[in-house]
Coordinates of C-alpha atoms and ligand atoms in Angstrom, one line a residue:
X1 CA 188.5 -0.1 117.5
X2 CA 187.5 2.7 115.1
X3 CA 186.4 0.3 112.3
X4 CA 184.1 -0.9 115.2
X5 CA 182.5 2.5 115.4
X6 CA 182.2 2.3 111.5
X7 CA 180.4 -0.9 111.9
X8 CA 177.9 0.3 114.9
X9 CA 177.1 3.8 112.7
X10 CA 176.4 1.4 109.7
X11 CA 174.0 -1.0 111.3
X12 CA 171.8 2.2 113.0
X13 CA 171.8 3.6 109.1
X14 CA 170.8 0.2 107.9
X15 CA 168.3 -0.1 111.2
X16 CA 167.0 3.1 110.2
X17 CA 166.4 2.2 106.9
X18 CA 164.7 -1.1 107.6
X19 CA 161.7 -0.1 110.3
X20 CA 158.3 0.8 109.2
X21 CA 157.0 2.2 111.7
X22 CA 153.3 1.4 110.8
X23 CA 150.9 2.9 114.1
X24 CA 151.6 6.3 115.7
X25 CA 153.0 4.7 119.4
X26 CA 155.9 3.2 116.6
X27 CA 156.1 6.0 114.9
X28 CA 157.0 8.1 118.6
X29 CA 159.5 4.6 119.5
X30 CA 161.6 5.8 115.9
X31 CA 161.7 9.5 116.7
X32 CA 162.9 8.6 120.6
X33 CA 165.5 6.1 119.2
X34 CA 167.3 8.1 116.8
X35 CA 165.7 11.7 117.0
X36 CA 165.2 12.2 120.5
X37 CA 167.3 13.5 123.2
X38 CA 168.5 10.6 124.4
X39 CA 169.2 9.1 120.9
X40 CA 171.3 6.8 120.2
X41 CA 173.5 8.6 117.6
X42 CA 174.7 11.1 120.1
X43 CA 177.2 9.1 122.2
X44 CA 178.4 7.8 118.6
X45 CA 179.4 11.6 117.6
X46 CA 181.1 11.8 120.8
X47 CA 183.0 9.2 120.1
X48 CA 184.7 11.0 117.2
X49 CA 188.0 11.5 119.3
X50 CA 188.3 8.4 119.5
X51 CA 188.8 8.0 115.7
X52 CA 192.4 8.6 114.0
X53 CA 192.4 11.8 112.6
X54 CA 193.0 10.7 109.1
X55 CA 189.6 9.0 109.5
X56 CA 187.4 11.8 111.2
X57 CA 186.3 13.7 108.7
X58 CA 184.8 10.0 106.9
X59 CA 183.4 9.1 110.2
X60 CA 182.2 12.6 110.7
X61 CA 180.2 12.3 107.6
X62 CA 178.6 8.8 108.4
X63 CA 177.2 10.1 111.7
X64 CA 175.4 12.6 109.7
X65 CA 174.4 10.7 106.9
X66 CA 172.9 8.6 110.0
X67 CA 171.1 11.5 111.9
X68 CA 170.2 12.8 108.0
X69 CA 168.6 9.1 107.3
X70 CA 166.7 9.1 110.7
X71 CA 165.4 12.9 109.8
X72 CA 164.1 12.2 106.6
X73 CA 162.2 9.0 106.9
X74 CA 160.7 10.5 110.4
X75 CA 158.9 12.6 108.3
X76 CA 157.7 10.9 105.6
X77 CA 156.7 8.2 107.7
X78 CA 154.8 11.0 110.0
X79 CA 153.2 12.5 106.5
X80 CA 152.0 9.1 105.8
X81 CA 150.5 8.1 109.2
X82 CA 148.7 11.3 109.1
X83 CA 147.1 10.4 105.2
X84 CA 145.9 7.0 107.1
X85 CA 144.7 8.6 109.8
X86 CA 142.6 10.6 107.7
X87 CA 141.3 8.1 105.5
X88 CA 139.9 5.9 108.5
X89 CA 138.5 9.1 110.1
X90 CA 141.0 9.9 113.1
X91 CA 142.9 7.5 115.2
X92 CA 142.6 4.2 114.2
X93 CA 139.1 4.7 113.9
X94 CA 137.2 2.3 111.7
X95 CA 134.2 3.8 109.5
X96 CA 132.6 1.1 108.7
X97 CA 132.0 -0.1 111.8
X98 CA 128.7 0.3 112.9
X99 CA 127.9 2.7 115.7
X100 CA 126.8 2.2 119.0
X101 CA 122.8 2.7 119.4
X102 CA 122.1 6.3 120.6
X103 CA 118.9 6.1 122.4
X104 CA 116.4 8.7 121.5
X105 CA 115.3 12.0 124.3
X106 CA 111.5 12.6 124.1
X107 CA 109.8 15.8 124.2
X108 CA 108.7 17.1 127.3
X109 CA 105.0 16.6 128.1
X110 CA 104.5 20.8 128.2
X111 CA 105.9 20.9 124.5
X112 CA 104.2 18.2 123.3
X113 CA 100.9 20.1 124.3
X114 CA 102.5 23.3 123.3
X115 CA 103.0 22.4 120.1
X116 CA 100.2 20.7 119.4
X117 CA 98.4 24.0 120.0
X118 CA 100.2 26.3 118.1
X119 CA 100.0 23.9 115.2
X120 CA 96.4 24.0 115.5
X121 CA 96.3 28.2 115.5
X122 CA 99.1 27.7 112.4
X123 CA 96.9 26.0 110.0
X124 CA 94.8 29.1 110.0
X125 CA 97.2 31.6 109.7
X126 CA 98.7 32.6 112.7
X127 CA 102.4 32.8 113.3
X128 CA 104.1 32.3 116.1
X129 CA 105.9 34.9 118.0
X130 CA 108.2 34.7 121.0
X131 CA 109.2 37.0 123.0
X132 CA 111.5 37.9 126.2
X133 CA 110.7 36.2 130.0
X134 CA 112.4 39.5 131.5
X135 CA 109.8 42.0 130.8
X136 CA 109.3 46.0 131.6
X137 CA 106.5 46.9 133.6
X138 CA 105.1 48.7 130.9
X139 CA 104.3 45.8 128.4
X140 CA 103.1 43.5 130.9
X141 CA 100.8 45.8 133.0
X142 CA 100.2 49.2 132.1
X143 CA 100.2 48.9 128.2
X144 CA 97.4 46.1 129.3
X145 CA 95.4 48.4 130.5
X146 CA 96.7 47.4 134.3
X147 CA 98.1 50.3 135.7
X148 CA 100.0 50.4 139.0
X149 CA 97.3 51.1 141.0
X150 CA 94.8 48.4 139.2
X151 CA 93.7 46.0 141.5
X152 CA 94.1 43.5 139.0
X153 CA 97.9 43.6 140.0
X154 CA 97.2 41.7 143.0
X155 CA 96.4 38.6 141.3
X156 CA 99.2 38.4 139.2
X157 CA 102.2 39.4 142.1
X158 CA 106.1 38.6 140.6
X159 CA 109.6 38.4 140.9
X160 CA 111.5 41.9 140.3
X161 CA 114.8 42.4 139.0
X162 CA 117.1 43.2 142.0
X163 CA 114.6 45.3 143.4
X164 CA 113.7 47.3 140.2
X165 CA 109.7 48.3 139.9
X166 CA 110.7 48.7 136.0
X167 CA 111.7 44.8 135.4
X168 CA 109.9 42.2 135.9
X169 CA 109.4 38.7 135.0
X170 CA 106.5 38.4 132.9
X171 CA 103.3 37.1 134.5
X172 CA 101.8 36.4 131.5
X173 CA 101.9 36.0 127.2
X174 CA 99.6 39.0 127.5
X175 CA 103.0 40.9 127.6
X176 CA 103.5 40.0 124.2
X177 CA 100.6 41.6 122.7
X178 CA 101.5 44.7 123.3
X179 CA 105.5 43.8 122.1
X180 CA 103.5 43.1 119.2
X181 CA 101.2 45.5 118.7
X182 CA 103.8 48.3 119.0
X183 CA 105.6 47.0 116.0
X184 CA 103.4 45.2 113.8
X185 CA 100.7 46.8 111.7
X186 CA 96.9 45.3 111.5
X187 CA 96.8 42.9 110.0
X188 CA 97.9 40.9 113.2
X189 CA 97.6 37.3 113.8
X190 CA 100.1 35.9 116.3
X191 CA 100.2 33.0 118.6
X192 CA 102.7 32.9 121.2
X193 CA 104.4 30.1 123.4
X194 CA 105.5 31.0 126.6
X195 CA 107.2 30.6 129.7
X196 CA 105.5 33.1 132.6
X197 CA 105.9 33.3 135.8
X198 CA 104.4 34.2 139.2
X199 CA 104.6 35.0 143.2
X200 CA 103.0 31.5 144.0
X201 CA 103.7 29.2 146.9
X202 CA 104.5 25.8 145.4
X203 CA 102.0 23.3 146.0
X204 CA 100.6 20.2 143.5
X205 CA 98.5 22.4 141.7
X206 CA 100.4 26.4 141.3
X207 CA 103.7 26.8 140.8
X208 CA 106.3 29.9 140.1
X209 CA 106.4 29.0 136.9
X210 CA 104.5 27.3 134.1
X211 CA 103.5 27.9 130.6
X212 CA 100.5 29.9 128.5
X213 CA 100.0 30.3 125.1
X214 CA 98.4 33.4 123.9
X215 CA 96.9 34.3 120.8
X216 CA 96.0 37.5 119.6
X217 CA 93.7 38.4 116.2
X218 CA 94.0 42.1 115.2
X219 CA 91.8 43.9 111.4
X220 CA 89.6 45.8 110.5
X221 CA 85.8 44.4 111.3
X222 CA 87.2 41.7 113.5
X223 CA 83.6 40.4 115.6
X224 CA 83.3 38.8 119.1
X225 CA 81.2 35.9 116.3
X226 CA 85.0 35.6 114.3
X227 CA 86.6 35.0 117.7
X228 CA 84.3 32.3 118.9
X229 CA 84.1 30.7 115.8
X230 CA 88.1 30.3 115.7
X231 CA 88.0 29.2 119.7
X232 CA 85.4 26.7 118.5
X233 CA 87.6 25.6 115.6
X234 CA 90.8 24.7 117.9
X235 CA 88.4 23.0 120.7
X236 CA 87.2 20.7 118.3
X237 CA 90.9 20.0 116.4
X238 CA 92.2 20.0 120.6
X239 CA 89.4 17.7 122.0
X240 CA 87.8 15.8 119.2
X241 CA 84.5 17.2 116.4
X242 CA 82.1 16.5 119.5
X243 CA 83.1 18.8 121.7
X244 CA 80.8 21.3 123.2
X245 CA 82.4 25.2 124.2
X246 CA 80.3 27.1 126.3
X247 CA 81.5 31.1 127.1
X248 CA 80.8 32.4 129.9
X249 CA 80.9 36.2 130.9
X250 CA 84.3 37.1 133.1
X251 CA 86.8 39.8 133.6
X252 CA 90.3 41.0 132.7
X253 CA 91.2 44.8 132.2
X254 CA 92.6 44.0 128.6
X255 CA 89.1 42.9 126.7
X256 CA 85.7 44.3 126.9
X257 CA 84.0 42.4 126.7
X258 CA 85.8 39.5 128.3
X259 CA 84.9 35.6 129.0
X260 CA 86.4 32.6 130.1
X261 CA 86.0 29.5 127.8
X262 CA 84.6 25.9 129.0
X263 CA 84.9 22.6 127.2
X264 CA 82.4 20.4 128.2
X265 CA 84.0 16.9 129.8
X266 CA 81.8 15.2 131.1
X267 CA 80.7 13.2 134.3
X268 CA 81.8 10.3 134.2
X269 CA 83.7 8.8 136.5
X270 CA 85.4 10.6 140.1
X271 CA 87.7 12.6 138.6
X272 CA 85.1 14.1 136.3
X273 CA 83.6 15.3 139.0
X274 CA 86.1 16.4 140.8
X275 CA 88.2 18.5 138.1
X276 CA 84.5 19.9 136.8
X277 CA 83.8 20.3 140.0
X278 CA 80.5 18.6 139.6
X279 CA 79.2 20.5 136.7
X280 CA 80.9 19.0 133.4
X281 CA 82.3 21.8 132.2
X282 CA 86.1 22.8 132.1
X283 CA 87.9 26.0 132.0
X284 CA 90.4 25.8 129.7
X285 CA 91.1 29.9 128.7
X286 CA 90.0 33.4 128.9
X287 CA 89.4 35.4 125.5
X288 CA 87.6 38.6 125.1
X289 CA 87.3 41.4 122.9
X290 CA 91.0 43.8 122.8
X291 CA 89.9 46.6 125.1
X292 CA 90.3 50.0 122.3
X293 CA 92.5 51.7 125.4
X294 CA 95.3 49.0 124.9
X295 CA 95.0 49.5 121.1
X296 CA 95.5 52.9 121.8
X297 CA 98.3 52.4 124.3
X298 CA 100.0 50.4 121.2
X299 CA 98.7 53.7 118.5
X300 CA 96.6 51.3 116.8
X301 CA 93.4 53.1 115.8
X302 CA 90.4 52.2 117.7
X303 CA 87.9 53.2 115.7
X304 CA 89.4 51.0 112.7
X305 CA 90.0 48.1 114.0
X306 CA 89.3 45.7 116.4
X307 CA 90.4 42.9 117.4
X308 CA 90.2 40.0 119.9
X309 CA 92.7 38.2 122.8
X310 CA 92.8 35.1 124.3
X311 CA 95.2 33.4 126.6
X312 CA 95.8 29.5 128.6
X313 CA 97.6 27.7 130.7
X314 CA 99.9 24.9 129.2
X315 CA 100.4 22.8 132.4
X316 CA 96.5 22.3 133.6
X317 CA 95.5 20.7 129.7
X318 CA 99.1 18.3 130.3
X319 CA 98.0 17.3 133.3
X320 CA 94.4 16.7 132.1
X321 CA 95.6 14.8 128.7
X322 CA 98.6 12.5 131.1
X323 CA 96.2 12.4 134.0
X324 CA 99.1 13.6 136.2
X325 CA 98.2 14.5 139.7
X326 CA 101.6 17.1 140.8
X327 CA 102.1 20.4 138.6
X328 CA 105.4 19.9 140.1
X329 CA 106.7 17.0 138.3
X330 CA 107.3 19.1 135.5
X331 CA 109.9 20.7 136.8
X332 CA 111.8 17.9 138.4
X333 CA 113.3 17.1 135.5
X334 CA 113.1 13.4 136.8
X335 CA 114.4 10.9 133.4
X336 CA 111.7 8.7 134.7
X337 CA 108.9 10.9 134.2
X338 CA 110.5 12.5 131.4
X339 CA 111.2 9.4 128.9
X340 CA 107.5 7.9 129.5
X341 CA 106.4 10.9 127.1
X342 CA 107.4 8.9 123.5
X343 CA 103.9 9.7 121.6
X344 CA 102.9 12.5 120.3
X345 CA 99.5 13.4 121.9
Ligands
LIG1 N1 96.5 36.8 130.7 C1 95.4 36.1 131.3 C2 96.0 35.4 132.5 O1 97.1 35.1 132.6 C3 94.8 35.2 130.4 C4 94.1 35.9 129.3 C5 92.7 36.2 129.5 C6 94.7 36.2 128.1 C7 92.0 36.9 128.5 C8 94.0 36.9 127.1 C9 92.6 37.2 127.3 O2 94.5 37.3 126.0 O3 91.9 37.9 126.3 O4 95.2 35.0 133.4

């Protein structure tokens, strides 16, 4: 009877000593065998009184050496599961596998445009600057020569924060001229990508929000001849060497003078007449001369320098270049419309 219970204890030492527990579920099978709660080397050491007293103490000692065994090789076998788990890179994860395709996003049509304009204003020297959607009244209005009784207001009508006349969200990239101008000395050349918003019912052609890029050209001597030159310059690089600009006089209270910018299209077809409105021409941006009372609202001297502004929409040039016929679609976020936009326009 006892040198039965010898025997069992020796054939869990030699058990133990035989597995190789190669994967991790194995590896968890050895440790709830001999380790666990429920081993089965527990009832065995229980079974001690059993034994003859002359033998206990050597039977004693075999149980041990058993739970001892199990101990030791549980861990080295761990330690070594671990080292191969690491060499293929986690859980039985093969490396040189090859990995599943991952399809490619695309670029938003708005970026694609967006881009392609600021790289245009980059290869002669502006840099781009961004700046906050949330903007004080101050920056976007009254610094731009819009104060709060300015009629001007009217046409640009916003979303306030939680009924706060102070914060706004900005209803243009004019805004960040004057962020600009506050901090940087003349020299300034900035162009600036931008998210703006506005008080506008939703319709296929004005939403709450779209997109305007703004540039802004601050020095000494700067001449409404530099400013057209540069417009010209990015028409031609935007539209093709052909192109034809034509400026015509218009207003906003932050240049003086101010005009609005036309591209000629042509009239070809329908739509050519439609979107020209029968004349050819396109607006695509207003520009003017910086009005001296917003350099001086920014305490940039006047009578040194000068400077000139101009400002356009993002979404009317997408729609144009896509021929798309709903502003809205770009804010749908639809993956069909979204994926047909691979090229680069
Ligand atoms: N901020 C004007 C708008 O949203 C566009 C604009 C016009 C910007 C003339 C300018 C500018 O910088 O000089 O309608």
């Amino acid at each position: 009877m006892s040198s039965d219970l010898f025997d069992k204890v020796k054939s869990i030492i030699q058990e133990i000593e035989d597995t190789k527990p190669g994967v991790a579920e194995e590896l968890e099978q050895f440790r709830l065998r001999f380790l666990g709660t429920k081993n089965i080397i527990k009832p065995l050491m229980a079974e001690i009184r059993n034994i003859p007293n002359e033998s206990k103490k050597a039977y004693g000692q075999l149980v041990n050496q058993a739970k001892q065994k199990a101990e030791a090789i549980f861990e080295k076998l761990k330690a070594e599961s671990e080292q191969a788990a690491d060499q293929t890179g986690g859980e039985g994860l093969d490396l040189t596998m090859p990995p599943y395709p991952q399809e490619l996003g695309s670029r938003h049509p708005v970026s694609i445009v967006m881009n392609r304009i600021v790289s245009i204003f980059e290869r002669i020297g502006f840099s781009v600057a961004e700046e906050r959607e949330i903007e004080d009244d101050w920056h976007n209005f009254t610094a731009m020569n819009t104060p709060e009784d300015h009629p001007a207001r009217d046409m640009q009508d916003t979303y306030y924060i939680k009924d706060s006349i102070e914060y706004l969200l900005r209803t243009h990239t004019s805004s960040v001229q004057s962020r600009v101008m506050t901090t940087q000395k003349p020299p300034i050349r900035i162009i600036a990508p931008g998210r703006v918003y506005r008080n506008e019912t939703i319709s296929a052609r004005s939403h709450c929000q779209f997109h305007q890029v703004e540039g802004l050209y601050i020095d000494e001597g700067v001449s409404f001849a530099d400013m057209k030159q540069t417009l010209l310059n990015f028409a031609q690089a935007m539209y093709g060497p052909d192109i034809k600009i034509r400026l015509r006089p218009s207003y906003f209270p932050f240049t003086e003078p101010s005009a609005e910018m036309d591209v000629y299209w042509g009239l070809e077809n329908e739509i050519d007449y439609r979107i020209t409105k029968g004349t050819g021409w396109l607006e695509i941006l207003g520009c003017g001369m910086v009005d001296p009372n917003v350099l001086e609202n920014c305490k940039i001297d006047p009578d040194k320098y000068s400077g000139f502004a101009f400002g356009m929409g993002i979404e009317r040039q997408a729609m144009l270049a896509y021929n798309l016929p709903d502003i809205r679609l770009f804010f749908e976020n639809d993956v069909r419309f979204l994926k047909q936009f691979k090229a680069s326009m």
